[in-house]
């Protein structure tokens, strides 16, 4: 049974045609479960405890002449505890959209699954892929509805459309910004220290990959919440996929040696 039949699109989805899934937001919000389920009766209210868990990660994304590069670490932390070093923070949403995770892992994973489903339903109903801006608008609306409830996420949504590459940052505060380069997470300021001065649109593939890896490497040096395996992903006009996975210790051996060599050259 196809997803179209399983979801009974004829009775659930609006029959009027539109070019964007979020054009009629009020009607869509009634038809689809964008809201989290209400608290179960009898559940104790723990909001007065004021417990806040620190999260940490670093993800980087930028547009260049060859496509879009996404790079992220794989360390998952709960406060001062490292839960795992193998968290995949670059998630394909559809054939045309890829996203990165930052913030609460459960929040990001849940809403990415919702976004993946809605993207597929959009393709079945309107016979065209959901755009990156429509996906970002949906997550932005979700963030606005749950603002102040503890939702914690920061996402980079990347993809290609008729107008070319798109890179959009959305977070749990309702921010929705389109741009050419972003760094997200606890190590973002360290990554931007490398990305801002070295970024150019006319980078070659190898230069773009090297820049992305250097950004994450710099974050691993200065941010205890960033580390593990560094994932490098490229989106092109036709194809996209994982370029490589590198242990951050290998990056340390490479870039620290290069830095020392450059110092020796300058001294000479």
Short mmCIF file of C-alpha atoms in Angstrom, two decimals:
data_model
loop_
_atom_site.label_atom_id
_atom_site.label_comp_id
_atom_site.label_asym_id
_atom_site.label_seq_id
_atom_site.Cartn_x
_atom_site.Cartn_y
_atom_site.Cartn_z
CA UNK A 1 0.00 0.00 0.00
CA UNK A 2 1.42 3.39 -0.97
CA UNK A 3 1.85 6.28 1.45
CA UNK A 4 -0.76 8.19 -0.56
CA UNK A 5 -3.39 5.50 0.07
CA UNK A 6 -2.32 4.90 3.64
CA UNK A 7 -2.75 8.56 4.56
CA UNK A 8 -5.97 8.93 2.55
CA UNK A 9 -4.82 12.13 0.89
CA UNK A 10 -8.12 12.79 -0.87
CA UNK A 11 -9.96 13.19 2.43
CA UNK A 12 -7.17 14.72 4.51
CA UNK A 13 -5.43 17.16 2.21
CA UNK A 14 -7.10 20.30 0.85
CA UNK A 15 -8.43 19.87 -2.68
CA UNK A 16 -7.47 23.32 -3.87
CA UNK A 17 -4.20 23.47 -5.75
CA UNK A 18 -1.32 25.51 -4.44
CA UNK A 19 2.34 25.77 -5.25
CA UNK A 20 3.53 25.67 -1.66
CA UNK A 21 2.50 23.34 1.15
CA UNK A 22 2.44 26.22 3.64
CA UNK A 23 0.37 28.64 1.54
CA UNK A 24 -2.75 27.90 3.58
CA UNK A 25 -1.18 27.61 7.03
CA UNK A 26 -4.37 27.76 9.12
CA UNK A 27 -5.99 24.89 7.24
CA UNK A 28 -2.82 22.79 7.27
CA UNK A 29 -2.38 23.27 11.01
CA UNK A 30 -5.85 21.83 11.55
CA UNK A 31 -5.21 18.84 9.29
CA UNK A 32 -1.75 17.84 10.54
CA UNK A 33 -0.37 17.19 14.04
CA UNK A 34 2.11 20.04 14.25
CA UNK A 35 1.41 20.47 17.94
CA UNK A 36 2.89 18.20 20.56
CA UNK A 37 0.44 16.11 22.56
CA UNK A 38 -0.90 17.85 25.70
CA UNK A 39 0.33 16.68 29.12
CA UNK A 40 -1.27 13.52 30.45
CA UNK A 41 -3.74 14.30 33.28
CA UNK A 42 -2.12 13.71 36.66
CA UNK A 43 1.43 14.38 35.41
CA UNK A 44 3.29 16.48 38.01
CA UNK A 45 4.40 19.94 36.97
CA UNK A 46 8.20 20.08 37.21
CA UNK A 47 8.64 23.49 35.58
CA UNK A 48 9.29 25.15 38.97
CA UNK A 49 12.48 23.12 39.37
CA UNK A 50 14.13 25.20 36.66
CA UNK A 51 16.49 22.41 35.58
CA UNK A 52 18.35 23.30 32.42
CA UNK A 53 20.54 20.79 30.61
CA UNK A 54 23.42 22.15 28.57
CA UNK A 55 23.72 20.84 25.03
CA UNK A 56 26.65 21.22 22.69
CA UNK A 57 27.64 20.63 19.08
CA UNK A 58 29.03 22.44 16.06
CA UNK A 59 27.62 22.35 12.54
CA UNK A 60 28.79 24.41 9.57
CA UNK A 61 27.23 25.04 6.18
CA UNK A 62 28.07 27.31 3.27
CA UNK A 63 27.30 27.79 -0.40
CA UNK A 64 30.10 27.84 -2.97
CA UNK A 65 30.39 27.59 -6.74
CA UNK A 66 30.26 23.78 -6.68
CA UNK A 67 27.22 23.40 -4.43
CA UNK A 68 26.60 23.36 -0.69
CA UNK A 69 28.93 21.93 1.96
CA UNK A 70 27.64 20.73 5.33
CA UNK A 71 29.97 19.63 8.10
CA UNK A 72 29.25 18.50 11.67
CA UNK A 73 30.75 16.66 14.61
CA UNK A 74 29.19 13.53 16.12
CA UNK A 75 29.48 14.05 19.89
CA UNK A 76 26.21 13.89 21.85
CA UNK A 77 26.29 15.42 25.34
CA UNK A 78 23.86 15.61 28.23
CA UNK A 79 25.23 18.34 30.46
CA UNK A 80 28.83 17.42 31.31
CA UNK A 81 28.31 13.79 30.26
CA UNK A 82 29.27 12.51 26.82
CA UNK A 83 26.51 10.09 25.79
CA UNK A 84 27.96 8.93 22.48
CA UNK A 85 30.58 9.85 19.88
CA UNK A 86 28.56 8.46 16.96
CA UNK A 87 25.55 10.74 16.59
CA UNK A 88 24.71 11.45 12.95
CA UNK A 89 23.91 15.18 12.77
CA UNK A 90 23.49 15.45 9.00
CA UNK A 91 20.08 14.08 8.06
CA UNK A 92 18.60 13.70 4.53
CA UNK A 93 14.96 14.86 4.58
CA UNK A 94 14.13 14.23 0.93
CA UNK A 95 15.90 13.89 -2.40
CA UNK A 96 16.21 17.67 -2.50
CA UNK A 97 16.66 18.74 1.15
CA UNK A 98 19.27 17.89 3.79
CA UNK A 99 19.41 19.24 7.34
CA UNK A 100 21.81 19.42 10.28
CA UNK A 101 21.06 18.94 13.99
CA UNK A 102 21.96 21.22 16.89
CA UNK A 103 20.28 21.51 20.29
CA UNK A 104 18.18 18.80 21.89
CA UNK A 105 18.64 15.54 19.99
CA UNK A 106 15.10 14.33 20.73
CA UNK A 107 13.53 17.64 19.61
CA UNK A 108 15.51 17.75 16.36
CA UNK A 109 14.98 14.08 15.51
CA UNK A 110 11.24 14.26 16.14
CA UNK A 111 10.61 17.34 14.03
CA UNK A 112 12.91 16.07 11.28
CA UNK A 113 10.77 12.93 11.08
CA UNK A 114 7.65 15.11 10.87
CA UNK A 115 9.30 17.23 8.18
CA UNK A 116 10.32 14.12 6.21
CA UNK A 117 6.74 12.86 6.25
CA UNK A 118 5.25 16.21 5.24
CA UNK A 119 7.80 16.56 2.45
CA UNK A 120 6.79 13.18 1.05
CA UNK A 121 3.09 13.98 1.34
CA UNK A 122 3.72 17.28 -0.46
CA UNK A 123 5.32 15.41 -3.37
CA UNK A 124 2.41 12.97 -3.57
CA UNK A 125 -0.25 15.68 -3.43
CA UNK A 126 1.25 18.43 -5.57
CA UNK A 127 3.53 16.32 -7.82
CA UNK A 128 6.53 18.50 -7.03
CA UNK A 129 9.16 18.53 -4.25
CA UNK A 130 8.80 20.77 -1.23
CA UNK A 131 11.11 23.77 -1.41
CA UNK A 132 13.70 24.56 1.24
CA UNK A 133 11.91 27.79 2.12
CA UNK A 134 8.61 25.91 2.65
CA UNK A 135 10.35 23.39 4.91
CA UNK A 136 11.97 26.20 6.87
CA UNK A 137 8.63 28.00 7.19
CA UNK A 138 7.00 24.88 8.58
CA UNK A 139 9.71 24.44 11.25
CA UNK A 140 9.49 28.17 12.00
CA UNK A 141 5.74 27.89 12.58
CA UNK A 142 6.32 24.90 14.86
CA UNK A 143 8.89 26.91 16.83
CA UNK A 144 6.49 29.82 17.23
CA UNK A 145 3.72 27.55 18.50
CA UNK A 146 6.00 25.89 21.08
CA UNK A 147 8.02 28.96 22.04
CA UNK A 148 8.69 29.04 25.77
CA UNK A 149 7.87 25.35 26.29
CA UNK A 150 11.47 24.11 26.39
CA UNK A 151 11.83 23.25 22.71
CA UNK A 152 15.55 23.39 21.90
CA UNK A 153 16.77 23.08 18.32
CA UNK A 154 18.84 24.88 15.72
CA UNK A 155 18.72 23.57 12.16
CA UNK A 156 20.44 24.25 8.88
CA UNK A 157 18.25 23.30 5.90
CA UNK A 158 20.04 23.00 2.57
CA UNK A 159 18.80 22.11 -0.87
CA UNK A 160 18.45 22.93 -4.55
CA UNK A 161 15.46 24.41 -6.33
CA UNK A 162 14.61 26.15 -9.60
CA UNK A 163 16.41 29.27 -8.36
CA UNK A 164 19.57 27.41 -7.35
CA UNK A 165 21.03 26.48 -3.97
CA UNK A 166 19.31 27.50 -0.73
CA UNK A 167 20.71 27.49 2.81
CA UNK A 168 18.40 28.52 5.66
CA UNK A 169 18.89 28.63 9.41
CA UNK A 170 15.88 28.04 11.69
CA UNK A 171 15.78 27.63 15.47
CA UNK A 172 13.42 27.13 18.39
CA UNK A 173 13.09 30.89 18.91
CA UNK A 174 11.36 31.25 15.56
CA UNK A 175 14.36 32.67 13.68
CA UNK A 176 14.35 32.00 9.93
CA UNK A 177 17.35 33.39 8.02
CA UNK A 178 18.57 32.64 4.51
CA UNK A 179 22.26 33.15 3.79
CA UNK A 180 25.48 31.90 2.21
CA UNK A 181 27.34 30.68 5.32
CA UNK A 182 26.35 29.62 8.84
CA UNK A 183 27.83 28.02 11.93
CA UNK A 184 25.45 26.65 14.58
CA UNK A 185 25.95 25.27 18.07
CA UNK A 186 28.09 25.80 21.13
CA UNK A 187 31.27 25.95 19.04
CA UNK A 188 29.82 28.25 16.38
CA UNK A 189 31.86 31.30 17.39
CA UNK A 190 35.09 29.31 17.09
CA UNK A 191 34.10 27.91 13.70
CA UNK A 192 33.16 31.39 12.44
CA UNK A 193 36.65 32.57 13.35
CA UNK A 194 37.89 30.35 10.53
CA UNK A 195 34.90 30.54 8.19
CA UNK A 196 34.47 34.33 8.01
CA UNK A 197 38.00 35.31 6.85
CA UNK A 198 38.59 32.27 4.59
CA UNK A 199 35.22 31.90 2.86
CA UNK A 200 34.94 32.70 -0.86
CA UNK A 201 32.22 31.74 -3.30
CA UNK A 202 34.74 30.62 -5.95
CA UNK A 203 36.28 27.87 -3.82
CA UNK A 204 37.10 24.58 -5.52
CA UNK A 205 35.70 21.35 -4.13
CA UNK A 206 38.91 20.47 -2.29
CA UNK A 207 39.26 23.98 -0.88
CA UNK A 208 35.64 23.96 0.31
CA UNK A 209 36.04 20.56 1.98
CA UNK A 210 39.27 21.65 3.66
CA UNK A 211 37.67 24.87 4.93
CA UNK A 212 34.70 23.02 6.43
CA UNK A 213 36.97 20.54 8.20
CA UNK A 214 39.15 23.34 9.57
CA UNK A 215 36.08 25.07 11.01
CA UNK A 216 34.97 21.98 12.92
CA UNK A 217 38.54 21.24 13.99
CA UNK A 218 38.86 24.71 15.50
CA UNK A 219 35.61 24.15 17.38
CA UNK A 220 36.87 20.83 18.79
CA UNK A 221 39.91 22.64 20.21
CA UNK A 222 37.94 25.31 22.05
CA UNK A 223 34.59 23.66 22.80
CA UNK A 224 34.42 20.57 25.05
CA UNK A 225 30.97 19.66 23.68
CA UNK A 226 32.31 19.25 20.11
CA UNK A 227 34.24 16.18 19.05
CA UNK A 228 34.07 12.59 17.87
CA UNK A 229 33.81 11.86 14.16
CA UNK A 230 33.58 14.81 11.75
CA UNK A 231 31.03 14.28 8.97
CA UNK A 232 31.49 16.08 5.64
CA UNK A 233 28.54 16.26 3.24
CA UNK A 234 28.21 17.88 -0.19
CA UNK A 235 25.06 18.84 -2.09
CA UNK A 236 25.41 19.41 -5.82
CA UNK A 237 22.93 20.49 -8.50
CA UNK A 238 22.28 16.84 -9.44
CA UNK A 239 23.66 14.54 -6.74
CA UNK A 240 24.47 14.77 -3.06
CA UNK A 241 26.05 12.48 -0.50
CA UNK A 242 28.61 11.98 2.24
CA UNK A 243 32.14 12.93 1.19
CA UNK A 244 34.06 11.53 4.14
CA UNK A 245 34.05 10.79 7.86
CA UNK A 246 37.20 11.81 9.73
CA UNK A 247 38.15 11.36 13.37
CA UNK A 248 38.87 14.71 15.00
CA UNK A 249 42.25 13.38 16.19
CA UNK A 250 43.27 12.91 12.56
CA UNK A 251 42.33 16.52 11.89
CA UNK A 252 44.40 17.57 14.89
CA UNK A 253 47.45 15.76 13.51
CA UNK A 254 46.94 17.35 10.09
CA UNK A 255 46.12 20.95 10.93
CA UNK A 256 48.33 21.32 14.01
CA UNK A 257 51.30 20.10 11.93
CA UNK A 258 50.39 22.53 9.13
CA UNK A 259 50.18 25.38 11.63
CA UNK A 260 53.58 24.58 13.14
CA UNK A 261 55.11 24.35 9.67
CA UNK A 262 53.67 27.76 8.78
CA UNK A 263 55.14 29.27 11.97
CA UNK A 264 58.57 27.88 11.10
CA UNK A 265 58.33 29.40 7.62
CA UNK A 266 57.33 32.79 9.04
CA UNK A 267 60.23 32.73 11.50
CA UNK A 268 62.71 31.96 8.75
#
